[in-house]
Coordinates of C-alpha atoms and ligand atoms in Angstrom, one line a residue:
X456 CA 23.8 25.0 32.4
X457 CA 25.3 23.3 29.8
X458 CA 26.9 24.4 26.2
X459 CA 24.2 22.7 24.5
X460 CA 21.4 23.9 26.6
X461 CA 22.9 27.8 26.2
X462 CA 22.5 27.3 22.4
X463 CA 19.2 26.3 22.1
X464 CA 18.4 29.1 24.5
X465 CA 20.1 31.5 22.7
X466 CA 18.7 30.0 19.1
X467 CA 15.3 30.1 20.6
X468 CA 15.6 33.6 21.9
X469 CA 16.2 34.9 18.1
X470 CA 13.1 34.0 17.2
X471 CA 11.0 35.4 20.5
X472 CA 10.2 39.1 20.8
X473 CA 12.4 40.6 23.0
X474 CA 9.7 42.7 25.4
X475 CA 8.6 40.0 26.6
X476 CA 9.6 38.4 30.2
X477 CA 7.6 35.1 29.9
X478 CA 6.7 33.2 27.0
X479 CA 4.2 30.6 27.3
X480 CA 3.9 27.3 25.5
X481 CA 0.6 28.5 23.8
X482 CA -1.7 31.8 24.7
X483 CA -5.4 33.2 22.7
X484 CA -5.1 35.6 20.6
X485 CA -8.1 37.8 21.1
X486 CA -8.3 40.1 18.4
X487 CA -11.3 40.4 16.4
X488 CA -15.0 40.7 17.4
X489 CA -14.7 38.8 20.8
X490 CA -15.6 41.2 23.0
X491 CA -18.4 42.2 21.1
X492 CA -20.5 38.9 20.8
X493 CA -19.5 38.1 24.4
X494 CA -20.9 41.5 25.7
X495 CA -23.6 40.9 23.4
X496 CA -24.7 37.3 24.8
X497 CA -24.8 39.0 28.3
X498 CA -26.5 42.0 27.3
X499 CA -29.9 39.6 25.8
X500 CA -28.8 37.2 28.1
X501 CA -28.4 34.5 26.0
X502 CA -25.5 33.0 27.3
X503 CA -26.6 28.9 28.0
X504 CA -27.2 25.6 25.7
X505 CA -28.8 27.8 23.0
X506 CA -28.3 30.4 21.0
X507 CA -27.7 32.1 17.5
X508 CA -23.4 31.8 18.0
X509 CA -23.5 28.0 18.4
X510 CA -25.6 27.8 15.5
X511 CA -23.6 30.1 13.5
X512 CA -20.6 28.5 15.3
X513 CA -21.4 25.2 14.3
X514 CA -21.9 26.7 10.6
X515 CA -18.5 28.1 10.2
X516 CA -16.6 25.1 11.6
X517 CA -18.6 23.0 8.6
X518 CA -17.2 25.4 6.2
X519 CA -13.7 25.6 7.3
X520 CA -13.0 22.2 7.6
X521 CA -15.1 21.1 4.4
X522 CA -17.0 18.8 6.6
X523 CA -21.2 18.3 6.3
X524 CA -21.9 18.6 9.5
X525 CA -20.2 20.3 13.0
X526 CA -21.7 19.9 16.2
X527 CA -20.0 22.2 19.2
X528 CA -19.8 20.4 22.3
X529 CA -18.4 21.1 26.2
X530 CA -14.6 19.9 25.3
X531 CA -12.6 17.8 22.9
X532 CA -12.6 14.8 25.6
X533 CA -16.6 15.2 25.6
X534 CA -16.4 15.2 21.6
X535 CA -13.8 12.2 21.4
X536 CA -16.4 10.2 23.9
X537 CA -19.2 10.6 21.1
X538 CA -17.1 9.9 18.4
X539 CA -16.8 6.1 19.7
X540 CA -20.1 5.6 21.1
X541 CA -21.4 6.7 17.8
X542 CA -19.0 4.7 15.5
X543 CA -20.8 1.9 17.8
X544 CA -17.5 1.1 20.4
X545 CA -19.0 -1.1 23.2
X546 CA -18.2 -2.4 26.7
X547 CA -15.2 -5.1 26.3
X548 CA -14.1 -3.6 23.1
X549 CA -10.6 -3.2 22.2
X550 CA -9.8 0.5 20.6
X551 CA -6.6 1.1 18.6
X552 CA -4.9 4.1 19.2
X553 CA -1.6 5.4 19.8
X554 CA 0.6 5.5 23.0
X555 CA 2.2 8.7 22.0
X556 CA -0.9 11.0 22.9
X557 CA -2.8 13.1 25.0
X558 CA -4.6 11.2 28.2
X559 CA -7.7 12.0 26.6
X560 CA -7.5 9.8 23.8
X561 CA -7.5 7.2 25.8
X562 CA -9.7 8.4 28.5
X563 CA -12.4 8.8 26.1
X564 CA -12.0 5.1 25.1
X565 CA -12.1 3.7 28.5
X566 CA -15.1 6.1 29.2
X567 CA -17.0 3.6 26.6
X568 CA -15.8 0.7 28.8
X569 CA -13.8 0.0 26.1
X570 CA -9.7 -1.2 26.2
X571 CA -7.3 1.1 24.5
X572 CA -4.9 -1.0 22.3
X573 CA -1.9 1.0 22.3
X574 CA -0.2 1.8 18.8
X575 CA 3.3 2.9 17.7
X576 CA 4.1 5.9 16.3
X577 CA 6.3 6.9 13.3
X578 CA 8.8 9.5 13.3
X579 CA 7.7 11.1 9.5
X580 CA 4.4 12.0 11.2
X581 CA 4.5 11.3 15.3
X582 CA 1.4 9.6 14.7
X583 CA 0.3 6.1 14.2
X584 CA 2.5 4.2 11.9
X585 CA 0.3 2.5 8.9
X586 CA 3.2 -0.3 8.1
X587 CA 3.5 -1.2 11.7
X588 CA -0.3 -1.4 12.5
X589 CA -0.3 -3.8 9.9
X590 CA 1.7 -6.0 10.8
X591 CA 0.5 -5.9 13.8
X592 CA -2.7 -6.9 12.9
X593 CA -1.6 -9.4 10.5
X594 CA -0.3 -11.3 13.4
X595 CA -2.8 -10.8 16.1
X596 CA -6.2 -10.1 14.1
X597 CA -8.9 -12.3 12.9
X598 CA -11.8 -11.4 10.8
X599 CA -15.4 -12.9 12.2
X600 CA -18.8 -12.0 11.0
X601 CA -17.6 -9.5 9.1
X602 CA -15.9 -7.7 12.6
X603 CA -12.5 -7.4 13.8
X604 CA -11.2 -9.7 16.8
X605 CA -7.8 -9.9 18.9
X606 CA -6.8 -13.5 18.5
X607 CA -5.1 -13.4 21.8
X608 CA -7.5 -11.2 24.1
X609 CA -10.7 -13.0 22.3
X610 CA -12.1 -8.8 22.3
X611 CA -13.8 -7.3 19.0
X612 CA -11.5 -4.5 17.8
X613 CA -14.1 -2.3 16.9
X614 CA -11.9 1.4 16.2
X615 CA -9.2 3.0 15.6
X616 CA -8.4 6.7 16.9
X617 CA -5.3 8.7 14.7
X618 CA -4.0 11.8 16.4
X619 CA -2.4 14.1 14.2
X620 CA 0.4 15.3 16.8
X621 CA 0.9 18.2 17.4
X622 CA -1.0 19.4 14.0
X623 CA 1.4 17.6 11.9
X624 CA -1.2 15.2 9.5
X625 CA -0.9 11.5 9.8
X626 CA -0.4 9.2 6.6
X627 CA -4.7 9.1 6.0
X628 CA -4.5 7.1 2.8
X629 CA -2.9 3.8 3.9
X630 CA -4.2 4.4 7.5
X631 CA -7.9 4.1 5.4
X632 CA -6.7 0.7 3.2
X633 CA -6.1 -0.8 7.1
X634 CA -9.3 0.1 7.8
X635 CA -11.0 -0.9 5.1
X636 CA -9.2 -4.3 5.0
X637 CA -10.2 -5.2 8.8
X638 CA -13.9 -3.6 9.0
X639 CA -12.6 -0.8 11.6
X640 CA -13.8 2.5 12.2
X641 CA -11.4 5.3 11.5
X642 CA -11.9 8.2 13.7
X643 CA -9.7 11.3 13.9
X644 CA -8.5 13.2 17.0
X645 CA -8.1 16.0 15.7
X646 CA -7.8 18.2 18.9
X647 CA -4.8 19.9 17.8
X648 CA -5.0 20.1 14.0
X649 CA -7.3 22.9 13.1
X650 CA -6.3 23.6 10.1
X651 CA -4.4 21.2 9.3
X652 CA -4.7 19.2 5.6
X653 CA -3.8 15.6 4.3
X654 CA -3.1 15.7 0.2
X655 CA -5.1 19.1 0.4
X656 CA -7.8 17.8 2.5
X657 CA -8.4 19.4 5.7
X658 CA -7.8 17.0 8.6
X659 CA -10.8 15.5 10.2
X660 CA -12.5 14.8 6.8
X661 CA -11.3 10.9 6.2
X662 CA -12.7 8.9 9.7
X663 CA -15.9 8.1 10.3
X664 CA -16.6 10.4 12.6
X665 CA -13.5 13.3 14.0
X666 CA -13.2 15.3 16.9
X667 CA -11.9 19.1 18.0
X668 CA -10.7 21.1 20.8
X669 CA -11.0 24.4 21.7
X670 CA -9.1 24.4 25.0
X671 CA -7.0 27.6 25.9
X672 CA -3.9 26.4 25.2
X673 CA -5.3 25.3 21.6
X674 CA -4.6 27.0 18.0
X675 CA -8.1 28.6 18.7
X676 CA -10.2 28.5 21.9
X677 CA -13.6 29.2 23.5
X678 CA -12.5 28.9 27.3
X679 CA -13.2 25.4 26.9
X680 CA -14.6 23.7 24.4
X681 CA -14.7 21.2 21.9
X682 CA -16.4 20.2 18.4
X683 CA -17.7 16.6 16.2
X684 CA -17.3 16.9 12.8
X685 CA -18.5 14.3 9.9
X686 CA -19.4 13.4 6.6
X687 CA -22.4 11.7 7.6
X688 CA -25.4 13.6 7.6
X689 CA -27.5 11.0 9.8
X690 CA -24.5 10.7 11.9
X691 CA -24.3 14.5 12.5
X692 CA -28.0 14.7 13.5
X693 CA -27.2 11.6 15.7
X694 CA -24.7 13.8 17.4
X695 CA -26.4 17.0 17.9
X696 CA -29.4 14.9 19.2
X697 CA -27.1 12.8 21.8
X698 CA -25.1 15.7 23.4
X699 CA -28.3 18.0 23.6
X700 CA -29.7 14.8 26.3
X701 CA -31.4 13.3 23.5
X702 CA -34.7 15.3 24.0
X703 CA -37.4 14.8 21.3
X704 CA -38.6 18.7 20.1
X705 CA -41.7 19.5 22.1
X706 CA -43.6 22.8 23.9
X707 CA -43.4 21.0 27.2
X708 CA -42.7 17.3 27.4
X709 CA -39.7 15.9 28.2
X710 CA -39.4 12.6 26.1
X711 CA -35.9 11.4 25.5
X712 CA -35.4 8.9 23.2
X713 CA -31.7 7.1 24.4
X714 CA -29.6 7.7 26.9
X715 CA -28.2 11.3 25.8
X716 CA -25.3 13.5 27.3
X717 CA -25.4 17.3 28.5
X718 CA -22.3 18.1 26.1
X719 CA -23.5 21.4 25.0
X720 CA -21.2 24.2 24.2
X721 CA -23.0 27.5 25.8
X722 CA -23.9 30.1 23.9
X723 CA -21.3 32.3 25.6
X724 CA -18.1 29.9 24.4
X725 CA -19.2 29.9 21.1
X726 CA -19.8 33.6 20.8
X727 CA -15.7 33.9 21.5
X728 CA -15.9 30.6 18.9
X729 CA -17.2 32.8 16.0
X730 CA -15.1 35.8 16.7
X731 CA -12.0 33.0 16.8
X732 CA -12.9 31.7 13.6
X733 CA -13.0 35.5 12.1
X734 CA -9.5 35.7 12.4
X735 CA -8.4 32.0 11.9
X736 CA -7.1 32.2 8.9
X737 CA -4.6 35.2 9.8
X738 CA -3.6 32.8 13.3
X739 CA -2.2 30.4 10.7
X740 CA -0.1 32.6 8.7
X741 CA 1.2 34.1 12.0
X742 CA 1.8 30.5 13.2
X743 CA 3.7 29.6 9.8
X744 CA 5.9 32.3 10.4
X745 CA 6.9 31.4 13.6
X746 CA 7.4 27.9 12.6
X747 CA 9.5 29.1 9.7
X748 CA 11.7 31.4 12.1
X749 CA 12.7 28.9 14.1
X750 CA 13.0 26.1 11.0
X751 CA 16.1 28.8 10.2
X752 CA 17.3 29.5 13.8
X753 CA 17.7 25.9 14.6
X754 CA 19.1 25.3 10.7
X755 CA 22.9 25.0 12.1
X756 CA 22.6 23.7 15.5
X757 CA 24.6 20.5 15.7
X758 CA 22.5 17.8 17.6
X759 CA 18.7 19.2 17.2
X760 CA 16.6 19.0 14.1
X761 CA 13.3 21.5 13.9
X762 CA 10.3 19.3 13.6
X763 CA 8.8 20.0 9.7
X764 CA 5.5 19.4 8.5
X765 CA 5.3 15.7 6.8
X766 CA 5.7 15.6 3.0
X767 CA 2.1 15.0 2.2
X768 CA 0.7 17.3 4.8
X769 CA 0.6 21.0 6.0
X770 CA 0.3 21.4 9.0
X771 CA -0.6 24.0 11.4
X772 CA 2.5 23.8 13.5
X773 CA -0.1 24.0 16.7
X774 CA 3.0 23.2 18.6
X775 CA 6.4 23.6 17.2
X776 CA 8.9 21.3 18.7
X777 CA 12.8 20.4 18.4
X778 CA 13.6 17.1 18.3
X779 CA 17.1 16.3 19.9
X780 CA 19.6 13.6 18.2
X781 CA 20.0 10.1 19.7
X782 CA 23.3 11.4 21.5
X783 CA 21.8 14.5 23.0
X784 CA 18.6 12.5 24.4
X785 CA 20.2 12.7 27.7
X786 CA 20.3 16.4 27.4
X787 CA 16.6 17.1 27.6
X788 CA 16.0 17.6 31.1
X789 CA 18.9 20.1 30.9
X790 CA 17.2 21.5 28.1
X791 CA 13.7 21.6 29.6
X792 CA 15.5 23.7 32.9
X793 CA 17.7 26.1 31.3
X794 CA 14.8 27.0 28.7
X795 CA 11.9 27.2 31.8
X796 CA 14.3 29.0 34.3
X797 CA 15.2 31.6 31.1
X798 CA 10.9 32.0 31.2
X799 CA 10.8 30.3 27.9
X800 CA 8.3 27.7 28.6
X801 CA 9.1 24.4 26.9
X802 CA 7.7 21.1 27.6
X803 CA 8.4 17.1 26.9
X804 CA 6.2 15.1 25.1
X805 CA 3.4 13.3 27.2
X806 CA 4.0 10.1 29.3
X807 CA 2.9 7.4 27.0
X808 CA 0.2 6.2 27.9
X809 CA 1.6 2.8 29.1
X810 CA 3.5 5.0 31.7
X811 CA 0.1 5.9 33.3
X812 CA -1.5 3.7 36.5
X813 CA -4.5 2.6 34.5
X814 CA -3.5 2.1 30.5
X815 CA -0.2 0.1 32.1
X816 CA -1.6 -3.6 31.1
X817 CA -3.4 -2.3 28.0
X818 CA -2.7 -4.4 25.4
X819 CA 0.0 -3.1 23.0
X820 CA 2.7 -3.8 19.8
X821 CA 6.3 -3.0 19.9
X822 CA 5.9 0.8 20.7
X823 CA 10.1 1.4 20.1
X824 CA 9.3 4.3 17.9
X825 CA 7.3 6.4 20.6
X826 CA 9.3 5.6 23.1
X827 CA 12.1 7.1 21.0
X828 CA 10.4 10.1 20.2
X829 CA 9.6 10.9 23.9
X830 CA 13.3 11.1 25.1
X831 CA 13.8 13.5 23.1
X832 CA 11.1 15.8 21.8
X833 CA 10.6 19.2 23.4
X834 CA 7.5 21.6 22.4
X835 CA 8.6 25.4 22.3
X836 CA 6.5 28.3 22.5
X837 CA 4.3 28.7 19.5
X838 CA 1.8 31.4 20.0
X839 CA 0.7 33.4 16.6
X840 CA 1.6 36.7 19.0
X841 CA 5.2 35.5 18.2
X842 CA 5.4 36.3 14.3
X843 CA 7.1 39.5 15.2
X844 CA 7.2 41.8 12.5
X845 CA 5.1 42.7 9.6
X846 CA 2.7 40.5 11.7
Ligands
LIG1302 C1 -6.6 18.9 23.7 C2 -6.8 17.5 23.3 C3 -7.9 16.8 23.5 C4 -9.2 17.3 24.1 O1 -9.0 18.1 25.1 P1 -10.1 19.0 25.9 O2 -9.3 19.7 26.9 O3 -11.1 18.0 26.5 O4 -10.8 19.9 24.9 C5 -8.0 15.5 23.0 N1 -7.0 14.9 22.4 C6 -5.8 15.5 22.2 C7 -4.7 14.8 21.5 C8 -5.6 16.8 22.7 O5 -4.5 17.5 22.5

């Protein structure tokens, strides 16, 4: 083990409760009312596709995130998939989005039939770099009809997806002016920012159309899960009406209108939703102070900088993560086995997407910045259980 990796074990294990033998990258907290509305959707056994919790579910995600309209659905992947088909992505579309993310940003694109263009990121926010994509599309975008083409693939660029890594907010403003500029839809993956704001707006609010995840590893969870939020009234009933199999309400006849998608979110996950929800608001704090005690544990380590929220953002610090310097990049794996074999879990950053068998000819721009990032990014463990005291 090297010097280098013993310190950031040792800075790390400052922060970390000591009972503890294993600490993983991200666990539930289950402390409020879940048990109860769980027991209770067994006990009047409504535990499928319907039911007073994803109503009241749905509700309370609306109200948190200041959005009109939530719609709980089977995952975020499932949510992401709606998101484009609704902001009208077709077959042989191109889809911006950026090659520092999880697979199922781009899954969800090429679930459409659609071509991920792959974007780079920018190390301010990890996400997708505004004065880059411009650029970018100044030199290889044309305006037709009124829609957006790639000069050199001859495909319409219908969308672009913005991930807000990690729960740290990308830049939304000039992100939006892009947009605007090159009659693309903005829609936000915003999987792992649950309470998360841009300029005091919570994340999710600015795209067309956004998505959520309530995996297990995520800052809340429901087992599995996942949630559309929007703006757009007509576009929320859209929503709700495509990933309930676009059924028309009748006593006994099945008419459906469109092709429509079993995405529901049982009753049962969104019972352990609404107790999640309760005690949202006292996850963040917890997660804030973790973020915080390891912002001053990592303060005077020569070589590694503790990732901080973006100037115009606040983030939920859904994972925290150290970033090493340019000469300690060759440190990580180090890094990554001293920290795992010490049962401090600690991961890299995904693969980019390029990396992967099927996104390897997407079309892409220079992508230096993301491929800077992931040689030398390591998450570290970030569960609100680690506040430690007066938590
Ligand atoms: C978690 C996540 C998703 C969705 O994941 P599900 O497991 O399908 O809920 C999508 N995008 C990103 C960036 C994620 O982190």
């Amino acid at each position: 083990m090297s010097e280098f990796s013993n310190n950031i074990v040792a800075a790390l294990r400052t922060v970390l409760p000591k009972e503890k033998e294993f600490y993983p990258l991200h666990e539930p907290t289950f402390s409020g009312n879940e048990m109860k509305y769980v027991q209770d959707c067994v006990a009047t056994a409504w535990v499928s596709s319907v039911g007073k919790y994803v109503d009241t579910f749905e509700e309370m995600l609306a109200a948190f995130t200041g959005t009109r309209r939530a719609i709980a659905v089977a995952n975020g992947t499932a949510a992401l998939h709606i998101c484009l088909i609704l902001a009208g992505v077709e077959s042989g579309d191109e889809v911006l989005c950026p090659a520092l993310t999880f697979v199922a940003t781009a899954n969800a694109i090429a679930y459409c039939g659609a071509v991920p263009h792959l974007v780079d990121s920018e190390m301010r926010t990890l996400g997708v770099d505004p004065a880059k994509l411009k650029e970018h599309l100044k030199a290889i975008a044309e305006i037709k009809n009124g829609e957006c083409y790639n000069k050199i693939t001859g495909r319409r660029i219908k969308s672009l997806i913005v991930m807000h890594t990690f729960g740290h907010p990308v830049d939304l403003d000039p992100i939006l002016e892009i947009c605007n500029e090159y009659k693309i839809k903005l829609i936000e993956d915003a999987a792992e920012s649950i309470g998360s704001y841009y300029k005091g707006v919570h994340t999710g609010n600015h795209g067309l159309i956004s998505s959520l995840s309530f995996n297990g590893n995520k800052t809340i969870t429901t087992g599995g899960g996942g949630a559309i939020i929007t703006n757009d009234e007509e576009l929320g009933k859209l929503a709700k009406h495509i990933t309930t199999t676009a059924k028309r309400p009748h006593k006994w006849e099945f008419y459906h209108d469109m092709i429509g998608y079993n995405y529901r979110m049982p009753n049962l996950n969104a019972a352990l939703g609404c107790a999640q929800m309760e005690t949202l608001p006292e996850l963040l704090k917890k997660k804030k102070q973790v973020a915080d005690n390891y912002k001053k544990a990592f303060a005077g380590i020569e070589g590694i900088a503790f990732y901080d929220e973006p100037p115009f953002g606040k983030s939920n610090f859904w994972l925290n993560l150290i970033m090493l310097s340019k000469e300690n990049a060759l440190e990580r794996d180090n890094v990554l086995a001293a920290t795992n074999d010490a049962g401090i879990m600690t991961r890299p950053a995904w693969l980019l997407m390029q990396k992967l068998p099927m996104y390897k000819d997407s079309p892409r721009m220079d992508l230096s910045v993301a491929e800077d990032i992931e040689t030398r990014l390591i998450n570290i463990p970030s569960s609100p259980n680690l506040a430690g005291k007066g938590y």
